[in-house]
mmCIF file of C-alpha atoms and ligand atoms in Angstrom:
data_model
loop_
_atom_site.group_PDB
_atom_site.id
_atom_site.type_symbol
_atom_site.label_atom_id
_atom_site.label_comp_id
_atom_site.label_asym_id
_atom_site.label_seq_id
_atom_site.Cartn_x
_atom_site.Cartn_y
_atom_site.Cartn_z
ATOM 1 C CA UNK A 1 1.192 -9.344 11.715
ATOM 2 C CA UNK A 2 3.916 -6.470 10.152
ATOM 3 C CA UNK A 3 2.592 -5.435 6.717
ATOM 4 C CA UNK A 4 3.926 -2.998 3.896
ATOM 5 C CA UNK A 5 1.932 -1.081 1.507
ATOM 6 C CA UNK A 6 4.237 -0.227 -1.402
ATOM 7 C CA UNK A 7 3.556 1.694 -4.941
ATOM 8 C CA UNK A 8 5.903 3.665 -6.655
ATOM 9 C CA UNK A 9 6.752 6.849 -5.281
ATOM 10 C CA UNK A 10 4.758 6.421 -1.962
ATOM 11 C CA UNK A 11 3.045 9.943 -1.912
ATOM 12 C CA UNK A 12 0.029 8.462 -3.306
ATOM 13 C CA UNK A 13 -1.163 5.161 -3.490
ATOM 14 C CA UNK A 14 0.691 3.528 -0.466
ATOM 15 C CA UNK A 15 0.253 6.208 2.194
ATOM 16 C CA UNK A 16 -3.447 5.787 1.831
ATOM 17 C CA UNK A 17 -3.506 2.097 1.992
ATOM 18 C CA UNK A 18 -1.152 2.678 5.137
ATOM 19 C CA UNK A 19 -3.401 4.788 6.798
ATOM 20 C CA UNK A 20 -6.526 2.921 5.499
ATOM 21 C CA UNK A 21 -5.262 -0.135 6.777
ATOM 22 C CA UNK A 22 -4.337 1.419 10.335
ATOM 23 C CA UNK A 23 -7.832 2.377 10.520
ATOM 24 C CA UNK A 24 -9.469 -0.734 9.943
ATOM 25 C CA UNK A 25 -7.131 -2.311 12.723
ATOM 26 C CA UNK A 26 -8.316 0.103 15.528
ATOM 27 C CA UNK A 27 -11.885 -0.766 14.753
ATOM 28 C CA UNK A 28 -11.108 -4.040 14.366
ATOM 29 C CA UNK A 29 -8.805 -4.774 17.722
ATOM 30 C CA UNK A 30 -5.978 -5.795 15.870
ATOM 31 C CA UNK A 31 -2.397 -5.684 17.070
ATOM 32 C CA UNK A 32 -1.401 -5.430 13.609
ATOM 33 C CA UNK A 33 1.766 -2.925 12.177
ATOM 34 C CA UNK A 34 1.689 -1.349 9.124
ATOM 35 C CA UNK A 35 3.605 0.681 7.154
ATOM 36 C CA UNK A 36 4.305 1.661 3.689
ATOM 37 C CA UNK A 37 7.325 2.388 0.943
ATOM 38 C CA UNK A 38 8.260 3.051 -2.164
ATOM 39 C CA UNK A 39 10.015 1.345 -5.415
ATOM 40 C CA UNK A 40 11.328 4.538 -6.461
ATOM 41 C CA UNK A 41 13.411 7.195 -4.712
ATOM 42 C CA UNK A 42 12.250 10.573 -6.064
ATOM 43 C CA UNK A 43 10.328 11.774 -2.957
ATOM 44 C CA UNK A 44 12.168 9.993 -0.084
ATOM 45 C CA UNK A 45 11.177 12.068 3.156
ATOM 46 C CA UNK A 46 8.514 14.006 1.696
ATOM 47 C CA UNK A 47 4.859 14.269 2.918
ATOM 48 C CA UNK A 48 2.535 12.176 0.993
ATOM 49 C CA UNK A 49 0.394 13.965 -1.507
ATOM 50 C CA UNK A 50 -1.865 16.702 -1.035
ATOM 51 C CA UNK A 51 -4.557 15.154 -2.875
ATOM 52 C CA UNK A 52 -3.930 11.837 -0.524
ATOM 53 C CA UNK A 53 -3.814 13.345 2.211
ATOM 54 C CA UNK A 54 -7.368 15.422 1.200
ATOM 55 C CA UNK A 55 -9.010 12.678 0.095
ATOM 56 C CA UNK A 56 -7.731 10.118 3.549
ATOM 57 C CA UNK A 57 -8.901 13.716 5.526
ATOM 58 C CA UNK A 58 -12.651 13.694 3.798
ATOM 59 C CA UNK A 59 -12.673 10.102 5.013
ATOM 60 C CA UNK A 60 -11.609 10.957 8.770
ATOM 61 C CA UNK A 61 -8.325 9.403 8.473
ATOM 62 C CA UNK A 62 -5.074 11.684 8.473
ATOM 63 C CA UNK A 63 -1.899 10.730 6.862
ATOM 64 C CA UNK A 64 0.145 13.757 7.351
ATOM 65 C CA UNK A 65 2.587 12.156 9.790
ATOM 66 C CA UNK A 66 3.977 9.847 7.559
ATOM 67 C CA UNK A 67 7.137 10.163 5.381
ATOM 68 C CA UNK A 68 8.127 8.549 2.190
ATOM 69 C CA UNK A 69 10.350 5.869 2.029
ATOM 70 C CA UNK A 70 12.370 3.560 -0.379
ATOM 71 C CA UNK A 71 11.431 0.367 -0.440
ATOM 72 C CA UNK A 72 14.280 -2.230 0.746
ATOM 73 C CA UNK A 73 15.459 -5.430 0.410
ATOM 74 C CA UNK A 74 15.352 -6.083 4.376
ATOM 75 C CA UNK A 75 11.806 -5.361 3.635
ATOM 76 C CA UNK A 76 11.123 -8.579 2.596
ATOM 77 C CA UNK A 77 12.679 -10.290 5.904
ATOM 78 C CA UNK A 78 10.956 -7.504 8.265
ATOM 79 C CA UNK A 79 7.433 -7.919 6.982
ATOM 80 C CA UNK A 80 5.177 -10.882 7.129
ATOM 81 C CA UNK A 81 2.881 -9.668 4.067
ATOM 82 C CA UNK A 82 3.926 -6.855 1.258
ATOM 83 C CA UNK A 83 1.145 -5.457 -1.151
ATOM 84 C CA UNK A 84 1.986 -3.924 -4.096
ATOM 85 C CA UNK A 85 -0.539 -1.719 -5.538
ATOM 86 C CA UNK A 86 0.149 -2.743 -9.015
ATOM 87 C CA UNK A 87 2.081 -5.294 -11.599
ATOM 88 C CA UNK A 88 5.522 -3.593 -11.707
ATOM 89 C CA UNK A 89 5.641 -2.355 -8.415
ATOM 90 C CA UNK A 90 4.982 -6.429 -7.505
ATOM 91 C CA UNK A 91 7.768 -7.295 -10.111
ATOM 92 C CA UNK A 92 10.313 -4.810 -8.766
ATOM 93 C CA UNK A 93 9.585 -6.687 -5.329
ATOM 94 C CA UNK A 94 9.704 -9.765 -6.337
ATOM 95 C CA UNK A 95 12.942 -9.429 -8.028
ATOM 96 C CA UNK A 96 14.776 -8.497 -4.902
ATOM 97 C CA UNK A 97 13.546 -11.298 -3.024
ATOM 98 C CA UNK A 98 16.516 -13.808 -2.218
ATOM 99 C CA UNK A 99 13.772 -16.741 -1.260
ATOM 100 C CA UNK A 100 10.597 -18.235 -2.074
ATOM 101 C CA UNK A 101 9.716 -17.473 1.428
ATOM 102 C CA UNK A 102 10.170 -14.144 0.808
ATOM 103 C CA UNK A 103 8.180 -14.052 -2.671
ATOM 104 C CA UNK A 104 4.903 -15.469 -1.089
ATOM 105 C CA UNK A 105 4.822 -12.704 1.433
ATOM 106 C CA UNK A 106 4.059 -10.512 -1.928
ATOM 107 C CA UNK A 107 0.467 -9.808 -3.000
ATOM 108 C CA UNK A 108 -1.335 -7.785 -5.245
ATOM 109 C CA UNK A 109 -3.367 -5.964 -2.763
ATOM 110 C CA UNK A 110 -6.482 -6.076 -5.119
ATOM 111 C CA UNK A 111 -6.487 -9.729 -4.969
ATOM 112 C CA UNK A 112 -7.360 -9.393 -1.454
ATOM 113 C CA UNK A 113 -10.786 -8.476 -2.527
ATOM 114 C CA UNK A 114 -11.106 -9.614 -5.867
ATOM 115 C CA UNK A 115 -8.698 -13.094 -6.173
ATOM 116 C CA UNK A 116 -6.782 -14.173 -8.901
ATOM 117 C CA UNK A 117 -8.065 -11.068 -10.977
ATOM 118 C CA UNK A 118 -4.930 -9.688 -10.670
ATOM 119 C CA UNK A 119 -6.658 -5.746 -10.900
ATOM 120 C CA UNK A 120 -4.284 -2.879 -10.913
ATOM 121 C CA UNK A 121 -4.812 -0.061 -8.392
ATOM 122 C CA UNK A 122 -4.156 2.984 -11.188
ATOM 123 C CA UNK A 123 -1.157 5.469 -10.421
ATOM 124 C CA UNK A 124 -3.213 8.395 -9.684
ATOM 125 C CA UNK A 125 -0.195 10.753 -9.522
ATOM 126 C CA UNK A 126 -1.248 12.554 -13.447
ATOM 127 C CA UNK A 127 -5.187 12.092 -12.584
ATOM 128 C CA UNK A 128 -6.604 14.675 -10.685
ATOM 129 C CA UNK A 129 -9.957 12.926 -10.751
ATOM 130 C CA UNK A 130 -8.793 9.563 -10.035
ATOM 131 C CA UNK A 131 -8.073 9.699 -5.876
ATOM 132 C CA UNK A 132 -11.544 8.941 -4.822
ATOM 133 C CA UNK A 133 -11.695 5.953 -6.749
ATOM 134 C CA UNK A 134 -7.940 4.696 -5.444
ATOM 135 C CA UNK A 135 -9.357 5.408 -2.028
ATOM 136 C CA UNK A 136 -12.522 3.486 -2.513
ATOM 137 C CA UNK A 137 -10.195 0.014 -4.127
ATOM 138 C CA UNK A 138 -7.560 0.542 -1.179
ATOM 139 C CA UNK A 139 -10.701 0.506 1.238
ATOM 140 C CA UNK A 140 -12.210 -2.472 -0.263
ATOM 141 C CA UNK A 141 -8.771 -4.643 0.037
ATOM 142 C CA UNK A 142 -7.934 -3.449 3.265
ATOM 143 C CA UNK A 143 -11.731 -4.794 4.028
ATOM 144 C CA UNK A 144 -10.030 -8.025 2.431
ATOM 145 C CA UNK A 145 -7.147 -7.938 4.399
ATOM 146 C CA UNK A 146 -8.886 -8.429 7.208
ATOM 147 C CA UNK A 147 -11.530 -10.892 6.055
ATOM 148 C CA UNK A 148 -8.137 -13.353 5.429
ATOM 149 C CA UNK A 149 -5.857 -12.902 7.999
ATOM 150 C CA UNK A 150 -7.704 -12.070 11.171
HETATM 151 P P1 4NP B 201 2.419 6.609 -6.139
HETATM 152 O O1 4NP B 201 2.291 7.706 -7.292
HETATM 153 O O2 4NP B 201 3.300 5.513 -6.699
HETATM 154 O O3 4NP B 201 1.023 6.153 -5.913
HETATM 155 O O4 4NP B 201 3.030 7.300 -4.936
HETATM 156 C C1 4NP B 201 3.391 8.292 -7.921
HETATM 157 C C2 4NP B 201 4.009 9.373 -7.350
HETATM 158 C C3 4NP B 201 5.064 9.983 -8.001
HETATM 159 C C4 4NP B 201 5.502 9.497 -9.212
HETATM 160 C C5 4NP B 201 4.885 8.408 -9.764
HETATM 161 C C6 4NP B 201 3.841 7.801 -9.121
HETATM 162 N N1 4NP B 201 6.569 10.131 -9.891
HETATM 163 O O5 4NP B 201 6.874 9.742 -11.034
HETATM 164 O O6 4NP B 201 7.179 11.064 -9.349
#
Protein backbone atom coordinates (compact mmCIF):
# COMPACT_ATOMS: atom_id res chain seq x y z
CA UNK A 1 0.00 0.00 0.00
CA UNK A 2 1.76 3.66 -1.27
CA UNK A 3 -0.22 6.48 0.38
CA UNK A 4 -0.02 10.43 0.20
CA UNK A 5 -0.92 12.81 2.82
CA UNK A 6 -1.56 16.15 1.10
CA UNK A 7 -2.81 19.76 2.54
CA UNK A 8 -1.88 22.89 1.24
CA UNK A 9 1.46 24.01 1.78
CA UNK A 10 2.76 20.72 3.40
CA UNK A 11 4.67 22.32 6.42
CA UNK A 12 1.81 21.62 8.55
CA UNK A 13 -0.93 19.44 8.27
CA UNK A 14 0.53 16.72 5.88
CA UNK A 15 3.99 16.22 7.38
CA UNK A 16 2.32 15.20 10.57
CA UNK A 17 -0.10 12.84 9.09
CA UNK A 18 3.11 11.50 7.17
CA UNK A 19 4.95 10.90 10.08
CA UNK A 20 1.86 9.87 12.16
CA UNK A 21 1.01 7.43 9.73
CA UNK A 22 4.72 5.96 9.51
CA UNK A 23 4.42 5.42 13.09
CA UNK A 24 1.41 3.52 13.29
CA UNK A 25 2.90 1.15 10.49
CA UNK A 26 6.05 0.17 12.55
CA UNK A 27 3.84 -0.77 15.44
CA UNK A 28 1.59 -2.24 13.38
CA UNK A 29 4.03 -4.54 10.96
CA UNK A 30 2.97 -2.98 7.97
CA UNK A 31 4.95 -2.81 4.76
CA UNK A 32 3.13 0.21 3.98
CA UNK A 33 4.86 3.68 2.15
CA UNK A 34 3.88 6.89 2.89
CA UNK A 35 4.55 10.12 2.00
CA UNK A 36 3.13 13.50 1.79
CA UNK A 37 2.73 16.84 -0.63
CA UNK A 38 1.41 19.82 -1.19
CA UNK A 39 -1.37 21.72 -3.48
CA UNK A 40 0.51 24.79 -3.34
CA UNK A 41 4.12 25.66 -4.13
CA UNK A 42 5.17 28.38 -1.67
CA UNK A 43 7.46 26.24 0.56
CA UNK A 44 8.72 23.54 -1.87
CA UNK A 45 11.98 22.09 -0.12
CA UNK A 46 11.52 23.60 3.12
CA UNK A 47 11.38 21.82 6.54
CA UNK A 48 7.96 21.35 7.80
CA UNK A 49 6.86 23.69 10.50
CA UNK A 50 8.35 24.36 13.69
CA UNK A 51 5.24 24.05 15.51
CA UNK A 52 4.73 20.47 13.54
CA UNK A 53 7.61 19.36 14.05
CA UNK A 54 7.27 20.37 18.15
CA UNK A 55 4.16 19.09 18.51
CA UNK A 56 5.10 15.32 16.26
CA UNK A 57 8.50 15.68 18.81
CA UNK A 58 6.19 15.91 22.22
CA UNK A 59 4.54 12.83 20.74
CA UNK A 60 7.94 10.83 20.10
CA UNK A 61 7.70 11.04 16.47
CA UNK A 62 10.25 13.33 14.47
CA UNK A 63 9.51 14.85 11.19
CA UNK A 64 12.53 16.88 10.59
CA UNK A 65 13.80 14.77 7.69
CA UNK A 66 11.18 15.44 5.48
CA UNK A 67 10.92 18.14 2.75
CA UNK A 68 8.00 19.84 1.19
CA UNK A 69 6.76 18.97 -1.94
CA UNK A 70 4.20 19.94 -4.72
CA UNK A 71 1.70 17.80 -5.20
CA UNK A 72 1.59 16.15 -8.88
CA UNK A 73 -0.45 14.81 -11.28
CA UNK A 74 1.71 11.42 -11.48
CA UNK A 75 0.61 11.41 -7.95
CA UNK A 76 -2.48 10.06 -8.66
CA UNK A 77 -0.97 6.99 -10.81
CA UNK A 78 1.97 6.42 -8.09
CA UNK A 79 -0.25 6.15 -5.05
CA UNK A 80 -2.87 3.62 -4.24
CA UNK A 81 -4.78 6.00 -1.63
CA UNK A 82 -4.41 10.08 -1.39
CA UNK A 83 -5.91 11.95 1.73
CA UNK A 84 -6.56 15.31 1.62
CA UNK A 85 -6.79 17.01 4.85
CA UNK A 86 -9.59 19.18 3.82
CA UNK A 87 -12.44 20.12 1.01
CA UNK A 88 -10.30 22.19 -1.41
CA UNK A 89 -7.23 20.51 -1.02
CA UNK A 90 -9.61 17.19 -2.12
CA UNK A 91 -11.07 19.40 -5.00
CA UNK A 92 -7.70 20.60 -6.29
CA UNK A 93 -6.92 16.70 -6.43
CA UNK A 94 -9.65 15.63 -7.81
CA UNK A 95 -9.55 18.00 -10.60
CA UNK A 96 -6.28 16.74 -11.90
CA UNK A 97 -7.32 13.31 -11.96
CA UNK A 98 -7.58 12.03 -15.71
CA UNK A 99 -9.79 8.77 -14.44
CA UNK A 100 -12.32 7.59 -12.17
CA UNK A 101 -9.75 5.19 -11.07
CA UNK A 102 -7.75 7.78 -10.10
CA UNK A 103 -10.61 9.88 -8.23
CA UNK A 104 -11.53 6.93 -5.85
CA UNK A 105 -8.00 6.68 -4.64
CA UNK A 106 -8.97 10.30 -3.01
CA UNK A 107 -10.31 10.52 0.55
CA UNK A 108 -10.97 12.91 3.04
CA UNK A 109 -8.71 11.58 5.64
CA UNK A 110 -11.31 12.40 8.44
CA UNK A 111 -13.70 10.09 6.92
CA UNK A 112 -11.41 7.42 7.83
CA UNK A 113 -12.55 7.82 11.34
CA UNK A 114 -15.64 9.54 11.17
CA UNK A 115 -17.48 8.35 7.54
CA UNK A 116 -19.43 10.27 5.36
CA UNK A 117 -19.09 13.34 7.83
CA UNK A 118 -16.98 14.82 5.55
CA UNK A 119 -14.98 16.88 8.77
CA UNK A 120 -12.30 19.28 7.80
CA UNK A 121 -8.87 18.94 9.44
CA UNK A 122 -8.45 23.05 10.13
CA UNK A 123 -5.32 24.81 8.43
CA UNK A 124 -3.47 25.44 11.51
CA UNK A 125 -0.83 27.59 9.75
CA UNK A 126 -2.53 31.31 11.48
CA UNK A 127 -3.49 29.29 14.86
CA UNK A 128 -0.90 29.02 17.21
CA UNK A 129 -3.17 27.08 19.53
CA UNK A 130 -4.63 24.85 17.07
CA UNK A 131 -1.55 22.02 16.45
CA UNK A 132 -2.43 19.80 19.28
CA UNK A 133 -5.80 19.40 18.19
CA UNK A 134 -4.63 18.72 14.25
CA UNK A 135 -2.32 16.20 15.81
CA UNK A 136 -4.92 14.52 17.89
CA UNK A 137 -7.64 14.29 14.34
CA UNK A 138 -4.52 13.14 12.15
CA UNK A 139 -3.90 10.43 14.97
CA UNK A 140 -7.39 9.34 15.12
CA UNK A 141 -7.61 8.77 11.08
CA UNK A 142 -4.40 7.31 10.80
CA UNK A 143 -5.98 4.87 13.69
CA UNK A 144 -8.72 4.59 10.81
CA UNK A 145 -6.46 3.98 8.21
CA UNK A 146 -5.47 1.10 9.57
CA UNK A 147 -8.73 -0.26 10.96
CA UNK A 148 -9.78 -0.33 6.85
CA UNK A 149 -7.06 -1.34 4.95
CA UNK A 150 -4.96 -3.73 6.96
P1 LIG B 1 -0.60 23.30 5.63
O1 LIG B 1 -0.66 24.78 6.20
O2 LIG B 1 -1.45 23.30 4.37
O3 LIG B 1 -1.19 22.46 6.70
O4 LIG B 1 0.85 22.99 5.35
C1 LIG B 1 -0.34 25.91 5.45
C2 LIG B 1 0.97 26.31 5.34
C3 LIG B 1 1.27 27.46 4.63
C4 LIG B 1 0.27 28.20 4.04
C5 LIG B 1 -1.03 27.78 4.15
C6 LIG B 1 -1.33 26.64 4.85
N1 LIG B 1 0.58 29.39 3.34
O5 LIG B 1 -0.35 30.09 2.91
O6 LIG B 1 1.77 29.71 3.17
Amino acid sequence: MKILMVCLGNICRSPLAEGIMKQKIIENGLAWKVDSAGTGSWHVGNLPDSRSIDVAYKNGIDITNQRARKFVKEDLEQFDLIFAMDSSNYSNIVNMASHSSQKEKVHLIMNMTEPQRNITVPDPYWDDDGFDQVFEMLSRACDGIIQHYS
